PDB file of C-alpha atoms in Angstrom:
ATOM      1  CA  MET R   1      21.268  33.664 -18.959  1.00 40.00           C
ATOM      2  CA  THR R   2      20.471  29.970 -19.126  1.00 38.00           C
ATOM      3  CA  LYS R   3      21.587  29.768 -22.754  1.00 38.00           C
ATOM      4  CA  PHE R   4      24.921  31.456 -21.912  1.00 35.00           C
ATOM      5  CA  PHE R   5      25.484  29.067 -18.971  1.00 34.00           C
ATOM      6  CA  LYS R   6      24.949  26.006 -21.171  1.00 39.00           C
ATOM      7  CA  SER R   7      27.202  27.225 -23.994  1.00 39.00           C
ATOM      8  CA  SER R   8      29.961  28.356 -21.606  1.00 42.00           C
ATOM      9  CA  LEU R   9      30.392  25.016 -19.824  1.00 43.00           C
ATOM     10  CA  PRO R  10      33.293  22.832 -20.928  1.00 45.00           C
ATOM     11  CA  ALA R  11      32.254  19.534 -22.456  1.00 42.00           C
ATOM     12  CA  VAL R  12      33.831  17.624 -19.540  1.00 43.00           C
ATOM     13  CA  ALA R  13      31.776  19.588 -17.022  1.00 41.00           C
ATOM     14  CA  VAL R  14      28.571  18.918 -18.944  1.00 40.00           C
ATOM     15  CA  LEU R  15      29.373  15.211 -18.959  1.00 40.00           C
ATOM     16  CA  ALA R  16      30.141  15.288 -15.238  1.00 43.00           C
ATOM     17  CA  ILE R  17      26.849  16.984 -14.401  1.00 42.00           C
ATOM     18  CA  GLY R  18      25.002  14.548 -16.629  1.00 43.00           C
ATOM     19  CA  GLY R  19      26.682  11.664 -14.816  1.00 44.00           C
ATOM     20  CA  ILE R  20      25.644  13.002 -11.409  1.00 41.00           C
ATOM     21  CA  VAL R  21      22.022  13.376 -12.513  1.00 40.00           C
ATOM     22  CA  THR R  22      22.028   9.846 -13.933  1.00 38.00           C
ATOM     23  CA  MET R  23      23.537   8.404 -10.763  1.00 40.00           C
ATOM     24  CA  HIS R  24      20.930  10.203  -8.607  1.00 41.00           C
ATOM     25  CA  ALA R  25      18.071   8.965 -10.735  1.00 38.00           C
ATOM     26  CA  GLY R  26      19.470   5.459 -10.659  1.00 39.00           C
ATOM     27  CA  ALA R  27      19.774   5.513  -6.859  1.00 40.00           C
ATOM     28  CA  GLN R  28      16.140   6.539  -6.533  1.00 45.00           C
ATOM     29  CA  GLY R  29      14.998   3.980  -9.056  1.00 56.00           C
ATOM     30  CA  THR R  30      16.678   1.047  -7.335  1.00 86.00           C
ATOM     31  CA  PHE R  31      15.202   1.610  -3.863  1.00 93.00           C
ATOM     32  CA  PRO R  32      15.784  -0.322  -1.738  1.00 95.00           C
ATOM     33  CA  ALA R  33      19.481  -0.722  -2.467  1.00 95.00           C
ATOM     34  CA  LYS R  34      20.268  -2.003   1.032  1.00 96.00           C
ATOM     35  CA  PRO R  35      18.381  -3.684   3.921  1.00 97.00           C
ATOM     36  CA  VAL R  36      15.407  -1.783   5.352  1.00 98.00           C
ATOM     37  CA  GLU R  37      15.095  -1.617   9.137  1.00 98.00           C
ATOM     38  CA  LEU R  38      11.616  -1.924  10.634  1.00 98.00           C
ATOM     39  CA  VAL R  39      11.597  -0.598  14.186  1.00 98.00           C
ATOM     40  CA  VAL R  40       9.163  -2.260  16.593  1.00 97.00           C
ATOM     41  CA  PRO R  41       8.774   0.121  19.568  1.00 94.00           C
ATOM     42  CA  TYR R  42       7.882  -2.736  21.932  1.00 88.00           C
ATOM     43  CA  ALA R  43       9.524  -5.816  23.387  1.00 85.00           C
ATOM     44  CA  ALA R  44       9.919  -8.943  21.274  1.00 89.00           C
ATOM     45  CA  GLY R  45       7.149 -11.513  21.576  1.00 83.00           C
ATOM     46  CA  GLY R  46       4.075  -9.276  21.609  1.00 79.00           C
ATOM     47  CA  GLY R  47       1.397  -8.959  18.943  1.00 81.00           C
ATOM     48  CA  THR R  48       2.983  -5.954  17.246  1.00 88.00           C
ATOM     49  CA  ASP R  49       6.347  -7.714  17.125  1.00 91.00           C
ATOM     50  CA  ALA R  50       4.761 -10.871  15.698  1.00 89.00           C
ATOM     51  CA  LEU R  51       2.939  -8.886  13.018  1.00 93.00           C
ATOM     52  CA  ALA R  52       6.127  -7.040  12.052  1.00 96.00           C
ATOM     53  CA  ARG R  53       8.075 -10.282  11.680  1.00 96.00           C
ATOM     54  CA  SER R  54       5.326 -11.865   9.585  1.00 96.00           C
ATOM     55  CA  PHE R  55       5.239  -8.813   7.321  1.00 97.00           C
ATOM     56  CA  ALA R  56       9.029  -8.790   6.978  1.00 97.00           C
ATOM     57  CA  ASP R  57       9.006 -12.463   5.955  1.00 96.00           C
ATOM     58  CA  ALA R  58       6.263 -11.939   3.373  1.00 96.00           C
ATOM     59  CA  SER R  59       7.941  -8.812   1.973  1.00 97.00           C
ATOM     60  CA  ARG R  60      10.929 -10.795   0.661  1.00 94.00           C
ATOM     61  CA  LYS R  61       8.902 -11.618  -2.424  1.00 93.00           C
ATOM     62  CA  HIS R  62       8.503  -7.928  -3.260  1.00 95.00           C
ATOM     63  CA  MET R  63      11.848  -6.447  -2.188  1.00 93.00           C
ATOM     64  CA  ASP R  64      15.370  -6.988  -3.474  1.00 89.00           C
ATOM     65  CA  GLN R  65      16.643  -6.399   0.056  1.00 95.00           C
ATOM     66  CA  PRO R  66      15.662  -7.946   3.415  1.00 96.00           C
ATOM     67  CA  MET R  67      13.591  -6.155   6.019  1.00 97.00           C
ATOM     68  CA  ILE R  68      15.284  -6.356   9.422  1.00 97.00           C
ATOM     69  CA  ILE R  69      13.317  -6.140  12.677  1.00 98.00           C
ATOM     70  CA  VAL R  70      14.759  -3.870  15.398  1.00 97.00           C
ATOM     71  CA  ASN R  71      13.041  -3.881  18.813  1.00 96.00           C
ATOM     72  CA  LYS R  72      13.278  -0.576  20.728  1.00 95.00           C
ATOM     73  CA  PRO R  73      10.853  -0.742  23.688  1.00 91.00           C
ATOM     74  CA  GLY R  74      10.242   1.905  26.329  1.00 87.00           C
ATOM     75  CA  ALA R  75       8.038   4.909  27.165  1.00 84.00           C
ATOM     76  CA  SER R  76       4.938   3.134  25.857  1.00 80.00           C
ATOM     77  CA  GLY R  77       6.473   2.982  22.400  1.00 88.00           C
ATOM     78  CA  GLY R  78       7.818   6.538  22.526  1.00 91.00           C
ATOM     79  CA  ILE R  79      11.492   5.568  22.367  1.00 94.00           C
ATOM     80  CA  GLY R  80      11.162   3.482  19.220  1.00 95.00           C
ATOM     81  CA  MET R  81       8.833   5.913  17.474  1.00 96.00           C
ATOM     82  CA  ASN R  82      11.113   8.860  18.160  1.00 96.00           C
ATOM     83  CA  ASP R  83      14.011   6.824  16.834  1.00 97.00           C
ATOM     84  CA  VAL R  84      12.277   6.624  13.461  1.00 98.00           C
ATOM     85  CA  ILE R  85      10.953  10.188  13.552  1.00 97.00           C
ATOM     86  CA  ASN R  86      14.530  11.425  13.968  1.00 97.00           C
ATOM     87  CA  ALA R  87      16.020   9.013  11.420  1.00 97.00           C
ATOM     88  CA  LYS R  88      17.241  10.090   8.009  1.00 97.00           C
ATOM     89  CA  PRO R  89      14.112  10.282   5.797  1.00 97.00           C
ATOM     90  CA  ASP R  90      15.368   7.972   3.075  1.00 97.00           C
ATOM     91  CA  GLY R  91      13.062   4.984   3.511  1.00 97.00           C
ATOM     92  CA  TYR R  92      15.636   2.742   5.148  1.00 98.00           C
ATOM     93  CA  ARG R  93      14.314   3.099   8.703  1.00 98.00           C
ATOM     94  CA  LEU R  94      10.605   2.570   9.179  1.00 98.00           C
ATOM     95  CA  ALA R  95       8.305   2.040  12.145  1.00 98.00           C
ATOM     96  CA  ILE R  96       5.438  -0.267  12.847  1.00 97.00           C
ATOM     97  CA  ILE R  97       3.123   1.930  14.866  1.00 96.00           C
ATOM     98  CA  ALA R  98       0.027   1.341  16.947  1.00 91.00           C
ATOM     99  CA  THR R  99      -2.505   3.657  18.575  1.00 92.00           C
ATOM    100  CA  ASP R 100       0.202   4.632  21.090  1.00 88.00           C
ATOM    101  CA  VAL R 101       1.497   7.080  18.477  1.00 94.00           C
ATOM    102  CA  LEU R 102      -1.664   9.057  19.295  1.00 94.00           C
ATOM    103  CA  THR R 103      -2.036   8.449  23.027  1.00 91.00           C
ATOM    104  CA  VAL R 104       1.592   8.841  24.171  1.00 88.00           C
ATOM    105  CA  PRO R 105       1.835  12.537  23.176  1.00 92.00           C
ATOM    106  CA  LEU R 106      -1.660  13.239  24.507  1.00 92.00           C
ATOM    107  CA  LEU R 107      -0.455  11.979  27.896  1.00 90.00           C
ATOM    108  CA  GLY R 108       2.850  13.819  27.724  1.00 89.00           C
ATOM    109  CA  ILE R 109       4.830  10.572  28.074  1.00 85.00           C
ATOM    110  CA  ALA R 110       6.976  11.362  25.044  1.00 86.00           C
ATOM    111  CA  LYS R 111       7.351  14.383  22.804  1.00 90.00           C
ATOM    112  CA  LEU R 112       6.250  13.255  19.387  1.00 94.00           C
ATOM    113  CA  SER R 113       3.383  13.635  16.954  1.00 94.00           C
ATOM    114  CA  TYR R 114       1.761  11.304  14.475  1.00 95.00           C
ATOM    115  CA  ARG R 115       2.199  14.167  12.017  1.00 95.00           C
ATOM    116  CA  ASP R 116       5.969  13.579  12.205  1.00 96.00           C
ATOM    117  CA  LEU R 117       5.445  10.284  10.401  1.00 97.00           C
ATOM    118  CA  GLN R 118       4.152   9.527   6.914  1.00 97.00           C
ATOM    119  CA  PRO R 119       1.596   6.689   6.763  1.00 97.00           C
ATOM    120  CA  ILE R 120       2.417   3.769   4.486  1.00 98.00           C
ATOM    121  CA  ALA R 121      -0.474   1.400   5.254  1.00 98.00           C
ATOM    122  CA  GLN R 122      -2.581  -0.059   8.061  1.00 98.00           C
ATOM    123  CA  LEU R 123      -2.164  -3.816   8.443  1.00 97.00           C
ATOM    124  CA  ASN R 124      -4.519  -4.957  11.184  1.00 95.00           C
ATOM    125  CA  TYR R 125      -6.983  -4.227  13.973  1.00 93.00           C
ATOM    126  CA  ASP R 126      -7.401  -6.042  17.305  1.00 92.00           C
ATOM    127  CA  PRO R 127      -9.746  -5.403  20.229  1.00 95.00           C
ATOM    128  CA  ALA R 128      -8.738  -5.394  23.880  1.00 96.00           C
ATOM    129  CA  ALA R 129      -9.657  -8.427  25.975  1.00 97.00           C
ATOM    130  CA  ILE R 130      -9.650  -9.348  29.650  1.00 98.00           C
ATOM    131  CA  THR R 131      -7.614 -12.488  30.242  1.00 98.00           C
ATOM    132  CA  VAL R 132      -6.917 -14.335  33.499  1.00 98.00           C
ATOM    133  CA  ARG R 133      -5.056 -17.522  34.395  1.00 98.00           C
ATOM    134  CA  ALA R 134      -6.843 -20.776  33.701  1.00 98.00           C
ATOM    135  CA  ASP R 135      -6.957 -21.585  37.426  1.00 97.00           C
ATOM    136  CA  SER R 136      -8.601 -18.255  38.285  1.00 97.00           C
ATOM    137  CA  PRO R 137     -11.988 -18.575  40.035  1.00 97.00           C
ATOM    138  CA  LEU R 138     -13.220 -15.790  37.747  1.00 97.00           C
ATOM    139  CA  ASN R 139     -15.055 -17.215  34.729  1.00 97.00           C
ATOM    140  CA  SER R 140     -16.798 -14.195  33.209  1.00 97.00           C
ATOM    141  CA  LEU R 141     -16.493 -10.441  32.877  1.00 98.00           C
ATOM    142  CA  GLN R 142     -19.299 -10.171  35.416  1.00 97.00           C
ATOM    143  CA  ASP R 143     -17.190 -12.174  37.909  1.00 97.00           C
ATOM    144  CA  PHE R 144     -14.198  -9.950  37.177  1.00 98.00           C
ATOM    145  CA  VAL R 145     -16.122  -6.728  37.758  1.00 98.00           C
ATOM    146  CA  LYS R 146     -17.722  -8.132  40.910  1.00 97.00           C
ATOM    147  CA  ALA R 147     -14.295  -9.011  42.351  1.00 97.00           C
ATOM    148  CA  ALA R 148     -13.012  -5.512  41.609  1.00 97.00           C
ATOM    149  CA  LYS R 149     -16.026  -3.925  43.289  1.00 97.00           C
ATOM    150  CA  ALA R 150     -15.620  -6.121  46.362  1.00 97.00           C
ATOM    151  CA  SER R 151     -12.023  -4.963  46.870  1.00 96.00           C
ATOM    152  CA  PRO R 152     -11.285  -1.636  45.113  1.00 96.00           C
ATOM    153  CA  GLY R 153      -7.710  -1.321  43.850  1.00 96.00           C
ATOM    154  CA  SER R 154      -6.740  -4.896  44.680  1.00 96.00           C
ATOM    155  CA  VAL R 155      -7.238  -6.530  41.257  1.00 97.00           C
ATOM    156  CA  GLN R 156      -3.938  -6.163  39.392  1.00 98.00           C
ATOM    157  CA  VAL R 157      -4.340  -5.631  35.647  1.00 98.00           C
ATOM    158  CA  GLY R 158      -1.188  -5.666  33.518  1.00 97.00           C
ATOM    159  CA  ASN R 159      -0.781  -3.533  30.425  1.00 91.00           C
ATOM    160  CA  SER R 160       1.848  -2.691  27.799  1.00 84.00           C
ATOM    161  CA  GLY R 161       2.827   0.617  29.405  1.00 81.00           C
ATOM    162  CA  THR R 162       1.237   3.582  31.145  1.00 79.00           C
ATOM    163  CA  GLY R 163      -0.960   5.405  28.669  1.00 78.00           C
ATOM    164  CA  ALA R 164      -0.681   2.635  26.089  1.00 81.00           C
ATOM    165  CA  ILE R 165      -3.836   1.307  24.478  1.00 87.00           C
ATOM    166  CA  TRP R 166      -4.229  -1.665  26.818  1.00 91.00           C
ATOM    167  CA  HIS R 167      -3.966   0.663  29.822  1.00 91.00           C
ATOM    168  CA  LEU R 168      -6.626   2.895  28.277  1.00 92.00           C
ATOM    169  CA  ALA R 169      -8.820  -0.142  27.622  1.00 95.00           C
ATOM    170  CA  ALA R 170      -8.672  -1.222  31.273  1.00 96.00           C
ATOM    171  CA  ALA R 171      -9.241   2.370  32.407  1.00 94.00           C
ATOM    172  CA  ALA R 172     -12.265   2.628  30.103  1.00 94.00           C
ATOM    173  CA  LEU R 173     -13.595  -0.603  31.639  1.00 96.00           C
ATOM    174  CA  GLU R 174     -13.163   0.956  35.093  1.00 94.00           C
ATOM    175  CA  ASP R 175     -15.154   3.972  33.954  1.00 93.00           C
ATOM    176  CA  LYS R 176     -17.961   1.921  32.458  1.00 95.00           C
ATOM    177  CA  THR R 177     -18.334  -0.337  35.508  1.00 97.00           C
ATOM    178  CA  ALA R 178     -17.492   2.117  38.320  1.00 96.00           C
ATOM    179  CA  VAL R 179     -14.675  -0.041  39.720  1.00 97.00           C
ATOM    180  CA  LYS R 180     -11.021   0.563  40.555  1.00 96.00           C
ATOM    181  CA  PHE R 181      -8.121  -1.603  39.302  1.00 97.00           C
ATOM    182  CA  ASN R 182      -4.462  -1.621  40.227  1.00 97.00           C
ATOM    183  CA  HIS R 183      -2.847  -0.920  36.832  1.00 95.00           C
ATOM    184  CA  VAL R 184       0.573  -2.534  36.420  1.00 96.00           C
ATOM    185  CA  PRO R 185       2.627  -1.264  33.443  1.00 92.00           C
ATOM    186  CA  PHE R 186       5.172  -3.327  31.501  1.00 90.00           C
ATOM    187  CA  GLN R 187       7.419  -2.582  28.518  1.00 82.00           C
ATOM    188  CA  GLY R 188       5.128  -4.330  26.071  1.00 83.00           C
ATOM    189  CA  ALA R 189       2.322  -6.872  26.099  1.00 86.00           C
ATOM    190  CA  SER R 190       4.598  -9.917  26.184  1.00 88.00           C
ATOM    191  CA  PRO R 191       6.200  -9.080  29.570  1.00 92.00           C
ATOM    192  CA  ALA R 192       2.720  -8.403  30.967  1.00 95.00           C
ATOM    193  CA  VAL R 193       1.493 -11.812  29.814  1.00 96.00           C
ATOM    194  CA  LEU R 194       4.564 -13.497  31.309  1.00 96.00           C
ATOM    195  CA  ALA R 195       3.789 -11.792  34.624  1.00 98.00           C
ATOM    196  CA  LEU R 196       0.248 -13.163  34.435  1.00 98.00           C
ATOM    197  CA  LEU R 197       1.546 -16.673  33.776  1.00 98.00           C
ATOM    198  CA  GLY R 198       3.883 -16.323  36.740  1.00 97.00           C
ATOM    199  CA  GLY R 199       1.048 -15.343  39.052  1.00 97.00           C
ATOM    200  CA  HIS R 200       2.397 -11.836  39.678  1.00 98.00           C
ATOM    201  CA  ILE R 201      -0.763 -10.084  38.436  1.00 98.00           C
ATOM    202  CA  ASP R 202      -4.417 -11.087  38.200  1.00 98.00           C
ATOM    203  CA  ALA R 203      -5.230 -10.216  34.604  1.00 98.00           C
ATOM    204  CA  VAL R 204      -4.113  -8.486  31.416  1.00 98.00           C
ATOM    205  CA  ALA R 205      -6.099  -6.211  29.128  1.00 96.00           C
ATOM    206  CA  VAL R 206      -4.148  -7.045  25.949  1.00 94.00           C
ATOM    207  CA  SER R 207      -5.503  -8.405  22.637  1.00 91.00           C
ATOM    208  CA  PRO R 208      -6.457 -12.066  22.082  1.00 91.00           C
ATOM    209  CA  ALA R 209      -3.471 -12.415  19.740  1.00 86.00           C
ATOM    210  CA  GLU R 210      -1.049 -11.704  22.555  1.00 87.00           C
ATOM    211  CA  VAL R 211      -2.362 -14.509  24.744  1.00 93.00           C
ATOM    212  CA  ALA R 212      -3.321 -16.946  21.967  1.00 90.00           C
ATOM    213  CA  PRO R 213      -0.499 -19.511  22.484  1.00 91.00           C
ATOM    214  CA  HIS R 214      -1.276 -19.679  26.205  1.00 96.00           C
ATOM    215  CA  VAL R 215      -5.018 -20.017  25.569  1.00 95.00           C
ATOM    216  CA  ARG R 216      -4.312 -22.995  23.317  1.00 94.00           C
ATOM    217  CA  ALA R 217      -1.977 -24.451  25.947  1.00 97.00           C
ATOM    218  CA  GLY R 218      -4.731 -24.170  28.541  1.00 97.00           C
ATOM    219  CA  LYS R 219      -2.765 -21.769  30.753  1.00 98.00           C
ATOM    220  CA  VAL R 220      -5.066 -18.736  30.477  1.00 98.00           C
ATOM    221  CA  LYS R 221      -8.667 -17.975  29.584  1.00 98.00           C
ATOM    222  CA  ILE R 222     -10.249 -14.925  27.949  1.00 98.00           C
ATOM    223  CA  LEU R 223     -13.290 -13.627  29.804  1.00 98.00           C
ATOM    224  CA  ALA R 224     -14.484 -11.113  27.202  1.00 98.00           C
ATOM    225  CA  VAL R 225     -13.376  -9.101  24.173  1.00 97.00           C
ATOM    226  CA  MET R 226     -14.023  -5.355  23.940  1.00 97.00           C
ATOM    227  CA  ALA R 227     -15.406  -5.481  20.415  1.00 94.00           C
ATOM    228  CA  ASP R 228     -18.673  -4.998  18.557  1.00 91.00           C
ATOM    229  CA  GLN R 229     -18.601  -8.619  17.412  1.00 92.00           C
ATOM    230  CA  ARG R 230     -17.055 -11.849  18.639  1.00 93.00           C
ATOM    231  CA  VAL R 231     -13.520 -12.425  17.403  1.00 90.00           C
ATOM    232  CA  LYS R 232     -12.802 -15.023  14.749  1.00 86.00           C
ATOM    233  CA  GLY R 233     -11.234 -18.042  16.377  1.00 87.00           C
ATOM    234  CA  TYR R 234     -12.749 -17.107  19.738  1.00 91.00           C
ATOM    235  CA  GLU R 235     -16.404 -17.425  18.895  1.00 93.00           C
ATOM    236  CA  GLN R 236     -17.075 -18.914  22.346  1.00 96.00           C
ATOM    237  CA  VAL R 237     -15.826 -15.753  24.073  1.00 97.00           C
ATOM    238  CA  PRO R 238     -18.547 -13.118  24.581  1.00 98.00           C
ATOM    239  CA  THR R 239     -18.102  -9.441  23.836  1.00 98.00           C
ATOM    240  CA  ALA R 240     -18.131  -6.884  26.646  1.00 97.00           C
ATOM    241  CA  LYS R 241     -21.488  -5.701  25.336  1.00 96.00           C
ATOM    242  CA  GLU R 242     -22.913  -9.206  25.625  1.00 97.00           C
ATOM    243  CA  SER R 243     -21.581  -9.223  29.185  1.00 96.00           C
ATOM    244  CA  GLY R 244     -23.444  -6.041  30.058  1.00 96.00           C
ATOM    245  CA  VAL R 245     -20.674  -3.481  29.441  1.00 97.00           C
ATOM    246  CA  ASP R 246     -21.114  -1.179  26.438  1.00 95.00           C
ATOM    247  CA  LEU R 247     -17.447  -0.877  25.497  1.00 95.00           C
ATOM    248  CA  SER R 248     -15.516  -1.349  22.262  1.00 93.00           C
ATOM    249  CA  ILE R 249     -11.832  -0.403  22.141  1.00 94.00           C
ATOM    250  CA  GLY R 250      -8.699  -1.754  20.512  1.00 93.00           C
ATOM    251  CA  THR R 251      -5.648  -0.995  18.446  1.00 91.00           C
ATOM    252  CA  TRP R 252      -4.555  -0.959  14.836  1.00 94.00           C
ATOM    253  CA  ARG R 253      -1.025  -1.583  13.689  1.00 95.00           C
ATOM    254  CA  ALA R 254       0.449   0.165  10.693  1.00 98.00           C
ATOM    255  CA  LEU R 255       3.619   1.049   8.818  1.00 98.00           C
ATOM    256  CA  ALA R 256       5.044   4.567   8.737  1.00 98.00           C
ATOM    257  CA  ALA R 257       8.125   6.416   7.528  1.00 98.00           C
ATOM    258  CA  PRO R 258       9.768   9.623   8.771  1.00 98.00           C
ATOM    259  CA  LYS R 259       8.278  12.910   7.649  1.00 96.00           C
ATOM    260  CA  ASN R 260       9.889  14.292   4.478  1.00 96.00           C
ATOM    261  CA  THR R 261      10.711  10.880   3.047  1.00 98.00           C
ATOM    262  CA  PRO R 262      10.895  11.519  -0.745  1.00 97.00           C
ATOM    263  CA  PRO R 263       7.606  10.984  -2.639  1.00 96.00           C
ATOM    264  CA  GLU R 264       9.167   8.438  -5.010  1.00 96.00           C
ATOM    265  CA  VAL R 265      10.393   6.380  -2.050  1.00 97.00           C
ATOM    266  CA  MET R 266       6.986   6.594  -0.354  1.00 97.00           C
ATOM    267  CA  THR R 267       5.317   5.424  -3.570  1.00 97.00           C
ATOM    268  CA  LYS R 268       7.632   2.416  -3.656  1.00 97.00           C
ATOM    269  CA  LEU R 269       7.081   1.617   0.036  1.00 97.00           C
ATOM    270  CA  ARG R 270       3.307   1.838  -0.319  1.00 98.00           C
ATOM    271  CA  ALA R 271       3.392  -0.469  -3.337  1.00 97.00           C
ATOM    272  CA  ILE R 272       5.526  -2.967  -1.408  1.00 97.00           C
ATOM    273  CA  ALA R 273       3.140  -2.787   1.565  1.00 97.00           C
ATOM    274  CA  GLN R 274       0.072  -3.352  -0.608  1.00 97.00           C
ATOM    275  CA  GLN R 275       1.659  -6.305  -2.408  1.00 97.00           C
ATOM    276  CA  THR R 276       2.960  -7.848   0.803  1.00 97.00           C
ATOM    277  CA  ALA R 277      -0.328  -7.430   2.669  1.00 97.00           C
ATOM    278  CA  ALA R 278      -2.093  -9.193  -0.208  1.00 97.00           C
ATOM    279  CA  GLU R 279       0.240 -12.194   0.035  1.00 96.00           C
ATOM    280  CA  ALA R 280      -1.476 -15.409   1.085  1.00 96.00           C
ATOM    281  CA  SER R 281       1.476 -16.173   3.359  1.00 95.00           C
ATOM    282  CA  PHE R 282       0.957 -12.915   5.275  1.00 96.00           C
ATOM    283  CA  LYS R 283      -2.784 -13.475   5.657  1.00 96.00           C
ATOM    284  CA  GLU R 284      -2.150 -17.040   6.802  1.00 95.00           C
ATOM    285  CA  ALA R 285       0.452 -15.829   9.289  1.00 93.00           C
ATOM    286  CA  THR R 286      -1.892 -13.208  10.771  1.00 92.00           C
ATOM    287  CA  ALA R 287      -4.655 -15.809  11.072  1.00 90.00           C
ATOM    288  CA  LYS R 288      -2.284 -18.249  12.778  1.00 87.00           C
ATOM    289  CA  LEU R 289      -1.240 -15.491  15.191  1.00 84.00           C
ATOM    290  CA  ASP R 290      -4.915 -14.629  15.821  1.00 82.00           C
ATOM    291  CA  LEU R 291      -4.295 -11.103  14.546  1.00 88.00           C
ATOM    292  CA  GLY R 292      -7.179  -9.321  12.848  1.00 90.00           C
ATOM    293  CA  TYR R 293      -6.323  -8.631   9.210  1.00 93.00           C
ATOM    294  CA  ALA R 294      -7.486  -5.116   8.301  1.00 94.00           C
ATOM    295  CA  TYR R 295      -5.549  -3.500   5.448  1.00 96.00           C
ATOM    296  CA  LEU R 296      -6.034   0.181   4.614  1.00 97.00           C
ATOM    297  CA  ASP R 297      -4.021   2.181   2.110  1.00 96.00           C
ATOM    298  CA  ALA R 298      -2.228   5.392   3.096  1.00 96.00           C
ATOM    299  CA  GLU R 299      -5.120   7.710   2.229  1.00 95.00           C
ATOM    300  CA  ALA R 300      -7.765   5.803   4.198  1.00 95.00           C
ATOM    301  CA  PHE R 301      -5.417   5.224   7.120  1.00 96.00           C
ATOM    302  CA  SER R 302      -4.486   8.935   7.239  1.00 95.00           C
ATOM    303  CA  ALA R 303      -8.167   9.809   7.647  1.00 92.00           C
ATOM    304  CA  ASN R 304      -8.455   7.287  10.505  1.00 90.00           C
ATOM    305  CA  LEU R 305      -5.414   8.773  12.238  1.00 93.00           C
ATOM    306  CA  SER R 306      -7.051  12.161  12.467  1.00 91.00           C
ATOM    307  CA  SER R 307     -10.426  10.873  13.703  1.00 90.00           C
ATOM    308  CA  ASP R 308      -8.874   8.420  16.193  1.00 91.00           C
ATOM    309  CA  ASN R 309      -6.686  11.177  17.609  1.00 94.00           C
ATOM    310  CA  ALA R 310      -9.792  13.187  18.424  1.00 92.00           C
ATOM    311  CA  LYS R 311     -11.494  10.156  20.032  1.00 88.00           C
ATOM    312  CA  PHE R 312      -8.520   9.270  22.233  1.00 92.00           C
ATOM    313  CA  LYS R 313      -8.097  12.892  23.287  1.00 93.00           C
ATOM    314  CA  GLN R 314     -11.702  12.934  24.446  1.00 89.00           C
ATOM    315  CA  LEU R 315     -11.277   9.596  26.300  1.00 87.00           C
ATOM    316  CA  ILE R 316      -8.076  10.638  28.080  1.00 91.00           C
ATOM    317  CA  GLU R 317      -9.565  13.963  29.171  1.00 91.00           C
ATOM    318  CA  LYS R 318     -12.773  12.339  30.373  1.00 87.00           C
ATOM    319  CA  LEU R 319     -10.963   9.678  32.408  1.00 83.00           C
ATOM    320  CA  GLN R 320      -8.310  12.193  33.547  1.00 86.00           C
ATOM    321  CA  ILE R 321      -5.580   9.670  32.836  1.00 84.00           C
ATOM    322  CA  LYS R 322      -2.102  10.832  33.736  1.00 79.00           C
ATOM    323  CA  PRO R 323       1.252   9.048  33.415  1.00 72.00           C
TER     324      PRO R 323
END
């Protein structure tokens, strides 16, 4: 049957089919042939946004096309992540994701699954931290907890959205210290920090990176980091454990593509990510932004996704957190 089909085709048709195959192969081989959009599911100015922009800048050396940042905040990252999940799986619309890709569906805030995305690479890890204004009378995590105990529900703690990692971090701190905060959600860490600077809330539970410029300007102070070890650049800031609270929680940030993106495109994207993450300019940028550099390839990051999903599920159920 196959032999008859080949011999029966006119020469012109054979040439036409050959041309189509060649064009298809060429299109795949030249990826990317146009700009690649990197969706940041949070407001501009936060740590995730800063990391995405630094990565996009460093990627120019390894891509023939620019990487364009698109901010799509809302629903604790759910709007932006769903935008990429539902995008054409051709590699031209990617997402920079954080732990919210796990927590948002667990809380029912948005209908999505981390399994709807294909991991490209993990780029960093940052712990949560409790930060207050520089003029706050609170100078330690012990002071902060004491104030919350003295007036349950009165201490306003800003986060990057209900159910987002910084909300979970503050809720976990409540659980560990038997206090009650007034959680105030924002569409990203940056708006929460601005509210703190404006005196509208008492504290934020975001990462050190997201308050770094204001720490250097003397406008805010970090009371403690929720990490196993002190954070580089903030060696004078104690960990929660050193402050008497056995708590370590934070977020990673990573790159992902829609499910069913072709294997050859994924291979190219993962190679670009590895090369870009190894760039001195990217490492210098993350250090300058006070972001924790923590690269993992797709295989290692995929394993972390599964284990972290189980951990966050247990935490959310234990704390009975609801949107």
